[in-house]
Coordinates of C-alpha atoms in Angstrom, one line a residue:
X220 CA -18.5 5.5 33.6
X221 CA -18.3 7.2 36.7
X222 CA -21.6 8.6 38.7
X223 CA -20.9 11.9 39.8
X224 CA -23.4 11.3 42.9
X225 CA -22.0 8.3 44.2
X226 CA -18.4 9.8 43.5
X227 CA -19.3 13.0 45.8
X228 CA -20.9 10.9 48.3
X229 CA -17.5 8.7 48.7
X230 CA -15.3 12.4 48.7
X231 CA -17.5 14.1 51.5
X232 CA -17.4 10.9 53.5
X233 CA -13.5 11.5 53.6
X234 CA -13.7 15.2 54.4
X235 CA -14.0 16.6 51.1
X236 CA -16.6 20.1 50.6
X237 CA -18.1 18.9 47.1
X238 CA -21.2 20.5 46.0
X239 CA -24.4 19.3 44.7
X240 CA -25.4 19.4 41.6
X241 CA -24.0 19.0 38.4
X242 CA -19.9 18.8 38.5
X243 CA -18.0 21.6 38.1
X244 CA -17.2 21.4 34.5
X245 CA -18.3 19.0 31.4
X246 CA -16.5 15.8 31.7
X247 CA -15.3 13.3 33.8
X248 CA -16.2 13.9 37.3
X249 CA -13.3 12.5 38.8
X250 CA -11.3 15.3 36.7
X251 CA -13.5 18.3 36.9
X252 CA -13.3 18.2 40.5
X253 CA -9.3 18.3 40.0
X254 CA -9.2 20.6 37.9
X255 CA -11.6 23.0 40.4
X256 CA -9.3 22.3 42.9
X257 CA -11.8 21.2 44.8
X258 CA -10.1 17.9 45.2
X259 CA -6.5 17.3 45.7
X260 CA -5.2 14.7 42.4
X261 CA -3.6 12.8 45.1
X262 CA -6.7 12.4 46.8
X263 CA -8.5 11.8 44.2
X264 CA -6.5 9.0 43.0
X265 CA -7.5 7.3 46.6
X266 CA -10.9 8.0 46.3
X267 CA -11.1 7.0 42.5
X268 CA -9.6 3.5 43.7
X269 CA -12.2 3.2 46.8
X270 CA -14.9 3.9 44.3
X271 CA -13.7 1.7 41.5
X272 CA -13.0 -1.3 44.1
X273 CA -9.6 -1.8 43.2
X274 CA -6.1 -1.2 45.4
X275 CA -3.9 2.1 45.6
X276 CA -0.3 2.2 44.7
X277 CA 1.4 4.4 46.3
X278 CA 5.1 5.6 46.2
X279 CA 6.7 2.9 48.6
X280 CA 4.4 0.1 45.9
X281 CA 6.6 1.1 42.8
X282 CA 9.3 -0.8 42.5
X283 CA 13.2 -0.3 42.9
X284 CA 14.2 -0.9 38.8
X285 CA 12.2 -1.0 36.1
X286 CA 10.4 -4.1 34.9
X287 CA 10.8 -5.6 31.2
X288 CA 7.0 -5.2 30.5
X289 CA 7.4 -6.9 27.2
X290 CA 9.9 -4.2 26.1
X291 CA 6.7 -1.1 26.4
X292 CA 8.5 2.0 25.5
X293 CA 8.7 4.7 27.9
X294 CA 7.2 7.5 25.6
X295 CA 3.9 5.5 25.5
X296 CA 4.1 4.3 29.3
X297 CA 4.2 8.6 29.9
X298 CA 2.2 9.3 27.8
X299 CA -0.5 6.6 29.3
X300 CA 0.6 7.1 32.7
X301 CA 0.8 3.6 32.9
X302 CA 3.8 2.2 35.2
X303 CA 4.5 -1.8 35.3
X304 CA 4.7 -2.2 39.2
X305 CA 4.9 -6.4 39.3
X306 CA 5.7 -8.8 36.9
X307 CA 5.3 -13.0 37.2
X308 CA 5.0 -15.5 34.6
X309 CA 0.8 -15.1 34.3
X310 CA 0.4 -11.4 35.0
X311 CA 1.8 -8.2 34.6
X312 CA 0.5 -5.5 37.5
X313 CA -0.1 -1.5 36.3
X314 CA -0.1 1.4 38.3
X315 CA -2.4 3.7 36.2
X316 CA -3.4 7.2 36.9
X317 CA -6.6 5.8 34.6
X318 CA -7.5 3.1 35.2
X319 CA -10.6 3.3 32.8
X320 CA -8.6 3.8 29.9
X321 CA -9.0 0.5 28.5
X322 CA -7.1 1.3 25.5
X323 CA -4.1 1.2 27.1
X324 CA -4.9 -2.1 29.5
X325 CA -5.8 -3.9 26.3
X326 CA -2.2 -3.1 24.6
X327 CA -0.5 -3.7 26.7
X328 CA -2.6 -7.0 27.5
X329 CA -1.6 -7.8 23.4
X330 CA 2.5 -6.8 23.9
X331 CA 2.8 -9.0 27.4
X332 CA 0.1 -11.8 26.5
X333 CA -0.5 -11.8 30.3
X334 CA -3.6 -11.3 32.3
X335 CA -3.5 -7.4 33.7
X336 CA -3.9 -6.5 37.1
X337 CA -4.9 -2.6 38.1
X338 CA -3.8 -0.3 41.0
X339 CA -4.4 3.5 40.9
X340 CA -1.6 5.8 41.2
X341 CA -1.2 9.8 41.8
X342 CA -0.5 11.4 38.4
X343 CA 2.5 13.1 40.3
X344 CA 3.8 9.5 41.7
X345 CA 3.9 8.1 38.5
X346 CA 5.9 11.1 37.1
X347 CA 8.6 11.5 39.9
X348 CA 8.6 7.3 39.2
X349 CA 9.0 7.3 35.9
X350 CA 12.0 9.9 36.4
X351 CA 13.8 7.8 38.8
X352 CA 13.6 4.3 37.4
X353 CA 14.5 5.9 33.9
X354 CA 15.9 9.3 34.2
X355 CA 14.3 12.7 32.6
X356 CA 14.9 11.9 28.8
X357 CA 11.7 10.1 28.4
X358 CA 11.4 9.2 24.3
X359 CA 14.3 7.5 24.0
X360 CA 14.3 4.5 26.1
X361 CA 12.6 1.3 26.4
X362 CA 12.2 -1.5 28.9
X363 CA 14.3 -4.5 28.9
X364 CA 14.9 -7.6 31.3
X365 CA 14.4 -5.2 34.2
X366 CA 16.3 -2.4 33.2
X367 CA 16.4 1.2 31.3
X368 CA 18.0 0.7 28.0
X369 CA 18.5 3.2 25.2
X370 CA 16.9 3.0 22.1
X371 CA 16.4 4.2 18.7
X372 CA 13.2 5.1 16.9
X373 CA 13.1 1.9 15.0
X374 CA 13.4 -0.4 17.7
X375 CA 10.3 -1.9 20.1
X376 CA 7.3 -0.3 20.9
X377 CA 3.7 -1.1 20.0
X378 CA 2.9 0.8 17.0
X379 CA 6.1 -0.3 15.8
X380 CA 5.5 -3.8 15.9
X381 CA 2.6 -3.5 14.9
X382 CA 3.6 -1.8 11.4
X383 CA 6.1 -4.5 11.2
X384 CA 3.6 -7.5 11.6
X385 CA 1.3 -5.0 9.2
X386 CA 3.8 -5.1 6.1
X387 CA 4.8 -8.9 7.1
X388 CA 1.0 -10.5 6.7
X389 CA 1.4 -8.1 3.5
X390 CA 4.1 -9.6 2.4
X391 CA 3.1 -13.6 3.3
X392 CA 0.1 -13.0 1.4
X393 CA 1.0 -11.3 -1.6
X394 CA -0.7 -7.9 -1.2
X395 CA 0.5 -5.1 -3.6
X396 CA -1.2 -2.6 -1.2
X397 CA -2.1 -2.1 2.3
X398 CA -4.8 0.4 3.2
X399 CA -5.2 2.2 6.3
X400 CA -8.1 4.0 6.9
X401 CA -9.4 5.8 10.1
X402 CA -13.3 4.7 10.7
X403 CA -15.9 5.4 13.6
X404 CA -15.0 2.1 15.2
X405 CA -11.2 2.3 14.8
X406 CA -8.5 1.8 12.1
X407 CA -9.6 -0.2 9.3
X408 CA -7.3 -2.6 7.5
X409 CA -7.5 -3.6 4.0
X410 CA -5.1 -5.6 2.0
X411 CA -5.1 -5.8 -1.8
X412 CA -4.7 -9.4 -2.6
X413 CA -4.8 -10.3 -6.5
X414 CA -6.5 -7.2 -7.6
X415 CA -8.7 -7.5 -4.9
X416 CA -9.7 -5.8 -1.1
X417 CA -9.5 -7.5 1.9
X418 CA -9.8 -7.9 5.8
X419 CA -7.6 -9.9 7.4
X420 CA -7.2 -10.3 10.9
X421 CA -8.9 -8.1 13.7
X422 CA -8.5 -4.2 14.2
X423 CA -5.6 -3.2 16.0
X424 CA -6.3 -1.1 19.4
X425 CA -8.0 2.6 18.9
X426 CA -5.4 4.2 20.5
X427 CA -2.2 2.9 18.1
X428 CA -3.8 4.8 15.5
X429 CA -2.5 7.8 16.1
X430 CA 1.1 6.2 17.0
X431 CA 0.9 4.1 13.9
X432 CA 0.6 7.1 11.7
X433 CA 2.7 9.2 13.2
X434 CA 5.7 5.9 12.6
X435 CA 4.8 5.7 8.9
X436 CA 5.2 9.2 8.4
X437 CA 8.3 9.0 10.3
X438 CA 9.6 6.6 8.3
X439 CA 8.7 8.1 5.2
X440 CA 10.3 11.3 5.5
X441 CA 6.3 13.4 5.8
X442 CA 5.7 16.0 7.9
X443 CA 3.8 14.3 11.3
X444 CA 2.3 17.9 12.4
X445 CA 0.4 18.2 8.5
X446 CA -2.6 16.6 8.7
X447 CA -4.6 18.7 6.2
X448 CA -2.6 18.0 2.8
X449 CA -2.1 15.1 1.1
X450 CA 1.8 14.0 1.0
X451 CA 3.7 11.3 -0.8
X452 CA 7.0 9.9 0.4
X453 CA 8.9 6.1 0.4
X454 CA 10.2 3.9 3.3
X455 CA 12.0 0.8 3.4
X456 CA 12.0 -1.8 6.0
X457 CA 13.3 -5.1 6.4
X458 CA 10.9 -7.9 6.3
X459 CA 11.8 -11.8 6.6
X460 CA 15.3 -10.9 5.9
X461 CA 14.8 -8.9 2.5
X462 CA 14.6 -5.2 1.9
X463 CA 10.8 -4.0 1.5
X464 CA 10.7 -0.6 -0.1
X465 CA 7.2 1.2 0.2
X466 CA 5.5 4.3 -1.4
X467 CA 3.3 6.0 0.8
X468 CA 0.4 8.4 0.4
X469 CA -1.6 10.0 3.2
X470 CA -5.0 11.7 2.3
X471 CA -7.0 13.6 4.6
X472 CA -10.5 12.6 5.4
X473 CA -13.7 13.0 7.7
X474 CA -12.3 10.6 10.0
X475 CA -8.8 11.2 9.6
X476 CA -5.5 10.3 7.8
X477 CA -5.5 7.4 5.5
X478 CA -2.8 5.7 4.6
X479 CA -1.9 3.5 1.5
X480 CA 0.9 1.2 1.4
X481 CA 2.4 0.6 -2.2
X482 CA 4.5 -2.3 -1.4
X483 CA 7.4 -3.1 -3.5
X484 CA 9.0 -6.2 -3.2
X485 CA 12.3 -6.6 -5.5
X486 CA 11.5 -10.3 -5.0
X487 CA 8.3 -9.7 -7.2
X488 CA 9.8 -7.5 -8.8
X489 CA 9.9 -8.0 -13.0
X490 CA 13.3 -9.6 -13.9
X491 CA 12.5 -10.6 -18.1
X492 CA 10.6 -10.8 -20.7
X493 CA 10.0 -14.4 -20.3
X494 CA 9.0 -14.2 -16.6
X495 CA 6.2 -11.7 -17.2
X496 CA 4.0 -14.8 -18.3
X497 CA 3.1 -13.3 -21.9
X498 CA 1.6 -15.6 -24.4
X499 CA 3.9 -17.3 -26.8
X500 CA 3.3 -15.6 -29.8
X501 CA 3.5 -12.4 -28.0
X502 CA 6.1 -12.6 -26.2
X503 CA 8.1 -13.3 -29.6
X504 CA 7.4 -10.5 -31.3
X505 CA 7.9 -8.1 -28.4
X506 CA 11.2 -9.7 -28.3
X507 CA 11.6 -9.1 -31.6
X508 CA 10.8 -5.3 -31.9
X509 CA 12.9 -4.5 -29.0
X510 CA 15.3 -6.0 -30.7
X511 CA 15.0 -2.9 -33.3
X512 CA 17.9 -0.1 -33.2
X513 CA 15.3 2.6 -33.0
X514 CA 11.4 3.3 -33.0
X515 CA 8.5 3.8 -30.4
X516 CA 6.7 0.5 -28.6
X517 CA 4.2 1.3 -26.6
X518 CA 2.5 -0.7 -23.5
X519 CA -1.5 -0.1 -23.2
X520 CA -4.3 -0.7 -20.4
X521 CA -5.9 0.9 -17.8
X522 CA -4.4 1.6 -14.6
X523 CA -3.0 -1.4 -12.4
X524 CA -3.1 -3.8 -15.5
X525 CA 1.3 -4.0 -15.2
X526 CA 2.0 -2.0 -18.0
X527 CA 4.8 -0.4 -16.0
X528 CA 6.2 -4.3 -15.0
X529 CA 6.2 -5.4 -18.5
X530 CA 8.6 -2.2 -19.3
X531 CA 11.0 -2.3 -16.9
X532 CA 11.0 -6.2 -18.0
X533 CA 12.3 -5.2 -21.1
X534 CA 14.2 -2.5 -19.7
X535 CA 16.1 -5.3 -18.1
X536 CA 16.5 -7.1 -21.4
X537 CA 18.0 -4.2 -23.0
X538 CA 20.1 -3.0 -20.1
X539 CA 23.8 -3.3 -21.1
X540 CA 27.0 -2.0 -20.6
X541 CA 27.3 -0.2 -24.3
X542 CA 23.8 1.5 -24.1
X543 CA 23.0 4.5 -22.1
X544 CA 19.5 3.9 -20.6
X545 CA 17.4 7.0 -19.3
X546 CA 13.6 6.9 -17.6
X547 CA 11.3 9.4 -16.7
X548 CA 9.0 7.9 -14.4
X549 CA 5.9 9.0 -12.2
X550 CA 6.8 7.7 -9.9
X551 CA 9.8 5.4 -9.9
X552 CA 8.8 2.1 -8.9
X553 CA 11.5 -0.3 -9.0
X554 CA 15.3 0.9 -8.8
X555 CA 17.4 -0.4 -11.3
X556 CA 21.3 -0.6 -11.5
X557 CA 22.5 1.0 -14.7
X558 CA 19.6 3.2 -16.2
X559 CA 19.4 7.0 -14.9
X560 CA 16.1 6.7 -13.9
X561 CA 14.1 10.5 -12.9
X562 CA 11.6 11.3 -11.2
X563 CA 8.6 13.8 -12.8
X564 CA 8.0 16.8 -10.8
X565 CA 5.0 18.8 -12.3
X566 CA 5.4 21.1 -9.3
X567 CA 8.5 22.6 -9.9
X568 CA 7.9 22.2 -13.7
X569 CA 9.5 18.9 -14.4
X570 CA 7.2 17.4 -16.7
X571 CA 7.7 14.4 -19.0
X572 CA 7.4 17.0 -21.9
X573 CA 10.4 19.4 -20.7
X574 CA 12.4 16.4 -19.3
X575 CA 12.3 14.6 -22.7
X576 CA 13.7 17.7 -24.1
X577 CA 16.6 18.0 -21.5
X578 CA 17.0 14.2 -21.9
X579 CA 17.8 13.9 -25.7
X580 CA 20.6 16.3 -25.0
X581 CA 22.1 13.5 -22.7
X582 CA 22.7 11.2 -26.1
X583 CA 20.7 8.4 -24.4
X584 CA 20.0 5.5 -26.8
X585 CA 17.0 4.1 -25.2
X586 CA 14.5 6.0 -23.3
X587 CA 11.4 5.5 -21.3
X588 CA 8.4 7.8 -20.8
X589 CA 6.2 7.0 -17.6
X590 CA 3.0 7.8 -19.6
X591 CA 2.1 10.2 -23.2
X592 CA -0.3 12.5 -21.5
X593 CA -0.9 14.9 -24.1
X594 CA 0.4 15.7 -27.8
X595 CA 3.4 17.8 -26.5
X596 CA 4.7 14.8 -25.1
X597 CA 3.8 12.2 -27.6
X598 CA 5.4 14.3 -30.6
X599 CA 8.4 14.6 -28.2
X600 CA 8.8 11.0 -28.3
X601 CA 8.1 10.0 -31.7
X602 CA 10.6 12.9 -32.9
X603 CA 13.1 10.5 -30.3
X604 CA 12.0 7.7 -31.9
X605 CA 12.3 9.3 -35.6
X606 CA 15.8 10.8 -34.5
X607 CA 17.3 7.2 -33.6
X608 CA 16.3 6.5 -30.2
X609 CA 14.6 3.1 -29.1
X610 CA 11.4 5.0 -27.3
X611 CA 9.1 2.9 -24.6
X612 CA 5.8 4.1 -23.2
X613 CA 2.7 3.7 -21.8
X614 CA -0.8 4.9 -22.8
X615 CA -4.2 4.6 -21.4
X616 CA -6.6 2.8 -23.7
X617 CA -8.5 -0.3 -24.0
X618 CA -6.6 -2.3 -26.5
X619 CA -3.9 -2.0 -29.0
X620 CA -5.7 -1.0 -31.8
X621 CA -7.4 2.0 -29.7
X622 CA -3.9 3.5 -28.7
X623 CA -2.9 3.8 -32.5
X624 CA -6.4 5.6 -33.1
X625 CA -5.7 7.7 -29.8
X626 CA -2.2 9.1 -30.6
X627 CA -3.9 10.4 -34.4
X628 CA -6.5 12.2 -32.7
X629 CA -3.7 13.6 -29.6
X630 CA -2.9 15.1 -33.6
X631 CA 0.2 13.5 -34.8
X632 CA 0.3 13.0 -38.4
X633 CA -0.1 9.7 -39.7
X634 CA 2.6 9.5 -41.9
X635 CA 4.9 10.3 -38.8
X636 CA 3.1 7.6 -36.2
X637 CA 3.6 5.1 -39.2
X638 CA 7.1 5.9 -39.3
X639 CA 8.0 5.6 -35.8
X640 CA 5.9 3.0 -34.3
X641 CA 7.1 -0.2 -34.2
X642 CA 4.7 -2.0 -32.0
X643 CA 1.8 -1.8 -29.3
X644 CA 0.9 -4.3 -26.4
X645 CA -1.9 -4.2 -24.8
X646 CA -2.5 -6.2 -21.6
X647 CA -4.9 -6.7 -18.9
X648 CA -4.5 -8.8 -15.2
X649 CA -6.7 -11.4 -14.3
X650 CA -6.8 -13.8 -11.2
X651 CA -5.3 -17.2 -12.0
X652 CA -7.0 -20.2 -10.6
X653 CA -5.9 -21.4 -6.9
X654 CA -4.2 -24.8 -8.4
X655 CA -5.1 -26.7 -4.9
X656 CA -8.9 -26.6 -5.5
X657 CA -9.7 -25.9 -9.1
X658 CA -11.7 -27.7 -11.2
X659 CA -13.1 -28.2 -14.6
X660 CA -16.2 -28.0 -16.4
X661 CA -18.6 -27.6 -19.6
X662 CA -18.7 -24.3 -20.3
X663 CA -22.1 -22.5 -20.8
X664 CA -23.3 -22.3 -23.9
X665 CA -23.7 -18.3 -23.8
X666 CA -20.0 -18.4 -22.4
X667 CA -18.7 -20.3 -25.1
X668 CA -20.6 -18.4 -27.8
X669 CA -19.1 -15.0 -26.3
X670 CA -15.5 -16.2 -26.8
X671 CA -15.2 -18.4 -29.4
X672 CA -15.3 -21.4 -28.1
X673 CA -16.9 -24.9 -29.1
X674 CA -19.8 -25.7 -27.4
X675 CA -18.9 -28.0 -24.3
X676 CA -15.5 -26.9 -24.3
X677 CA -14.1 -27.9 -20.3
X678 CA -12.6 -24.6 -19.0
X679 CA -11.6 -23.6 -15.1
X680 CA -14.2 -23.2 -12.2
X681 CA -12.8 -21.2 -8.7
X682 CA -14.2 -23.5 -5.9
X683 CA -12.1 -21.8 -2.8
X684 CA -9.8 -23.6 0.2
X685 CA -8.1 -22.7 3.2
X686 CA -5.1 -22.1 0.7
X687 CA -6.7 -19.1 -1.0
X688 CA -8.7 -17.8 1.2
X689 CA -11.9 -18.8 0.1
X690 CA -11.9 -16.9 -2.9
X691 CA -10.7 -19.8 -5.6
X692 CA -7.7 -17.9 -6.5
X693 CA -4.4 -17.3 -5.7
X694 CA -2.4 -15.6 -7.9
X695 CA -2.6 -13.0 -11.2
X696 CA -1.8 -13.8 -14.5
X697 CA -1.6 -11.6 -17.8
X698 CA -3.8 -11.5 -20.7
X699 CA -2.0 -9.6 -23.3
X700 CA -2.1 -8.5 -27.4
X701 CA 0.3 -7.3 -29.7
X702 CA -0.4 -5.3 -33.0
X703 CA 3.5 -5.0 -34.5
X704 CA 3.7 -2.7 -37.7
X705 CA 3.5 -4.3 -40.9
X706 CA 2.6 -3.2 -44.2
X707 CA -1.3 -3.4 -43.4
X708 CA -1.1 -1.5 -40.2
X709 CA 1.0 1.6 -42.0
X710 CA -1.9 1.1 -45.0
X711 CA -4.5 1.5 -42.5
X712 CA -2.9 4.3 -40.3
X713 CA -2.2 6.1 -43.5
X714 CA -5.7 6.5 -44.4
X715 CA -6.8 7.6 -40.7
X716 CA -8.4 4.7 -39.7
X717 CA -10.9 4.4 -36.5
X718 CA -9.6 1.9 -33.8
X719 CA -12.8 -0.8 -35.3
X720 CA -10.6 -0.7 -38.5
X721 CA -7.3 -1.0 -37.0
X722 CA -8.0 -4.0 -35.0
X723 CA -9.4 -5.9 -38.5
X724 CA -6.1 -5.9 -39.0
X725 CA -4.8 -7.5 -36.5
X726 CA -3.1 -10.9 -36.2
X727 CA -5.9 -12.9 -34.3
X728 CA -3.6 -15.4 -33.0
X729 CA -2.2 -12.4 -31.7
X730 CA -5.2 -11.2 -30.2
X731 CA -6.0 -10.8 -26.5
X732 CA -9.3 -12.9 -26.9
X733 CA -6.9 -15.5 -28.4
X734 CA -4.8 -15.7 -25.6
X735 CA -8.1 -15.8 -23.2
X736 CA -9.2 -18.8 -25.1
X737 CA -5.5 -20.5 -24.3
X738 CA -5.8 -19.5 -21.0
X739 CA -9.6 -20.8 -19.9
X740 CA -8.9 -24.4 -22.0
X741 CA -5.4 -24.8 -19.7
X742 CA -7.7 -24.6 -16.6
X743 CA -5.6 -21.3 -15.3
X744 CA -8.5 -18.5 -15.1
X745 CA -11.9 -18.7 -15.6
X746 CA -14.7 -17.2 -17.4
X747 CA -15.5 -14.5 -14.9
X748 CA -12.5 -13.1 -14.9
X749 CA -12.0 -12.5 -18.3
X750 CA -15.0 -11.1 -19.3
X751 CA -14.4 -9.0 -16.3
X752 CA -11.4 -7.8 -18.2
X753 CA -12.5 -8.0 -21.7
X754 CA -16.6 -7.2 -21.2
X755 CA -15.8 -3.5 -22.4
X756 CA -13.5 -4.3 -25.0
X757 CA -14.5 -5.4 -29.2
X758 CA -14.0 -9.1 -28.3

């Protein structure tokens, strides 16, 4: 802070008139006396330097070429007014026309690892400066090894560096999301590790926040000057020598933009049926009812519980040269070579009902629909699946059973869901044990009673290491169902059952609370977690 009393004091001793009083405007002192023009900005500079103790550069201090800086970009050394004046192997010396913007000391602090030395400049030096050692085209150059190079937008610069190291602890750590959000004390980050938030690492600088969402954007394709709207776009960058492509959403709030990072890594990407980690006995018969040349199969759970991985899983399975393969998807996730995937654009009235229209006339032979909404487009598809299309989709409800019950009361007829449907899976994520600390131990008596289990029964305990962050877990794994058609299911359906009915008639070994029982006994989740998962469902 700067006391506008001792500030005056220091100006009339030089020769300055300064009134008393208050200063001349709200404000800094220092620049409501500039801006009154009752102090010069070059003499204010001086005095500012006198006053905060520390030397003054002037023009014959800058130096003859530019100094590498660890590679600062010029845009943000203008717009800073912050100009690297000497350079040794422990410090890095700035010229700054503010030298109480501590922001900017402490990034650059971060991008040379050096200690910083201050000196006050004119604004005006530094601007004539910063034109000679790097000529009047300011944005698109950076500083290397002592000299002006040019440079793209991708290339150096804090905020960009920053979004790479960002996406690369991501990455390392097997987040599915990174969250960005604008707080009172800076920009907050937030990984989604395993299902779950969290902090790692310290806050990056206040004053990248801006810069860091202004690259995203950039890189996304949004518009950087709307800040009011929510927008959606993708990005790609390269990260540890693979392709990383991200979604991005921006939503305004109180304290500004935040950002969420959906990142897709084709690595972790689903490649088959066998790889998505179903049980045994499910995975089988989902083989074998894709295996069918027409019908509907449907994929079930709330949001985030992979139902979208496990189809384009099987998508993968089915993808060959002799079938035509279309998708509509909201949005598209993964790209994949050979299937005409599309994108649903309620906006401009592509919907999955009028694209499922359009897309029969494209004599597809399998076809996927990102979600059944509502009847119009759940009729659409089982009239694609009647007609001789193999029809995949995805419905929100709690279990297999439920989405049967679900698509009667959306009011299609029973006889024509019995006809059509040839399976439903049902699935739900849970965190798999870290194996490096688990452990395993008599389950509780209420426990075991609640799932079936014998009394005693040794199941997984989370303990938490160094290895999973504390947390006893490192890793998801699927708990899944499947309710294939049969004669008892089309009995039941005909007759309008309730979704308590349906599932009496399921397979138990086929059950998710089957495949929970498997998974506790093998020591790969524990308790917690899947009565987390299952505590709302009939279990």
């Amino acid at each position: 802070m700067i006391d506008y009393t001792g500030l005056r004091d220091l100006l009339r001793e030089r020769g300055h008139d300064v009134p008393d009083g208050d200063p001349p405007a709200p404000g800094r002192p220092d620049r409501a006396l500039v801006s009154a023009g009752l102090v010069g900005e070059a003499e204010m500079a001086e005095a500012l330097a006198a006053y905060l103790n520390i030397p003054f550069a002037g023009p014959e201090r800058f130096p003859a070429a530019p100094l590498a800086a660890g590679g600062a970009t010029l845009s943000f050394l203008r717009q800073s007014r912050v100009l690297p004046v000497a350079e040794d192997a422990g410090s890095l010396t700035l010229a700054m026309a503010d030298p109480l913007d501590r922001d900017a000391v402490q990034a650059m602090g971060l991008l040379v690892g050096k200690e910083i030395c201050l000196e006050v400049a004119s604004p005006s030096d530094l601007d004539r400066a910063f034109d000679r050692l790097y000529g009047k085209s300011g944005d698109g150059v950076s500083v290397r090894g002592g000299e002006a190079a040019a440079r793209t937008p991708a290339e150096d610069g804090p905020a960009v560096r920053l979004l790479e190291d960002l996406v690369r602890t991501a990455i390392s750590n097997r987040a599915s999301d990174l969250h960005l959000e604008p707080a009172a004390g800076g920009l907050r980050l937030r990984y989604r590790i395993d299902g779950r938030l969290m902090e790692l690492g310290a806050r990056p600088p206040a004053y990248l926040t801006d810069m860091l969402i202004g690259r995203i954007k950039v890189l996304a394709g949004l518009n950087i000057a709307e800040k009011r709207l929510p927008q959606d776009g993708r990005a790609s960058m390269n990260v540890a020598g693979r392709k990383i492509d991200i979604r991005v959403s921006t939503a305004p709030t109180l304290n500004g933009e935040s950002i969420v990072l959906r990142l897709l890594d084709p690595e972790r990407g689903p490649t088959d049926i066998e790889s998505l980690g179903l049980a045994g006995p499910v995975a089988s018969a989902l083989t074998d009812v894709l295996s069918a040349p027409h019908g509907m199969v449907l994929a079930t759970g709330p949001t985030g519980s992979g139902k979208t991985t496990t189809l384009y899983a099987a998508l993968r399975r089915l993808n060959l040269a002799e079938r035509k393969i279309v998708t509509l998807e909201d949005p598209i996730e993964y790209r994949l070579d050979g299937v005409n995937q599309i994108q649903v654009n309620p906006r401009i009235g592509l919907g999955f009902a009028n694209l499922l229209r359009s897309v029969l006339r494209h004599d597809p032979d399998i076809i996927m629909v990102g979600e059944i909404r509502d009847e119009e487009t759940a009729r659409l598809a089982v009239q694609a699946a009647l007609t001789g299309h193999l029809v995949l989709s995805t419905l929100h409800t709690n279990d297999a059973p439920g989405a049967a019950a679900r698509l009667m009361d959306m009011g299609i007829e029973p006889y024509l869901l019995s006809a059509s449907l040839r399976a439903i899976l049902a699935q739900r994520l849970v965190r798999r044990l870290c194996p490096d600390c688990r452990t395993m131990e008599p389950s509780e008596a209420s426990v075991a009673e609640r799932l079936g289990l014998e009394p005693g029964t040794e199941i997984g305990r989370a303990v938490g290491c160094a290895r999973c962050h504390e947390t006893g877990y490192r890793g998801r794994l699927v708990l899944s169902e499947i309710m294939p058609m049969d004669s008892r299911l089309e009995t039941a359906i005909a007759e309008r059952a309730d979704a308590g009915r349906l599932r009496s008639v399921l397979d138990p070994d086929l059950s998710m609370l089957a495949d929970a029982r498997r998974r506790l006994i093998a020591g790969e989740t524990t308790a917690e977690e899947v009565l987390s998962v299952l505590g709302g469902a009939r279990i």
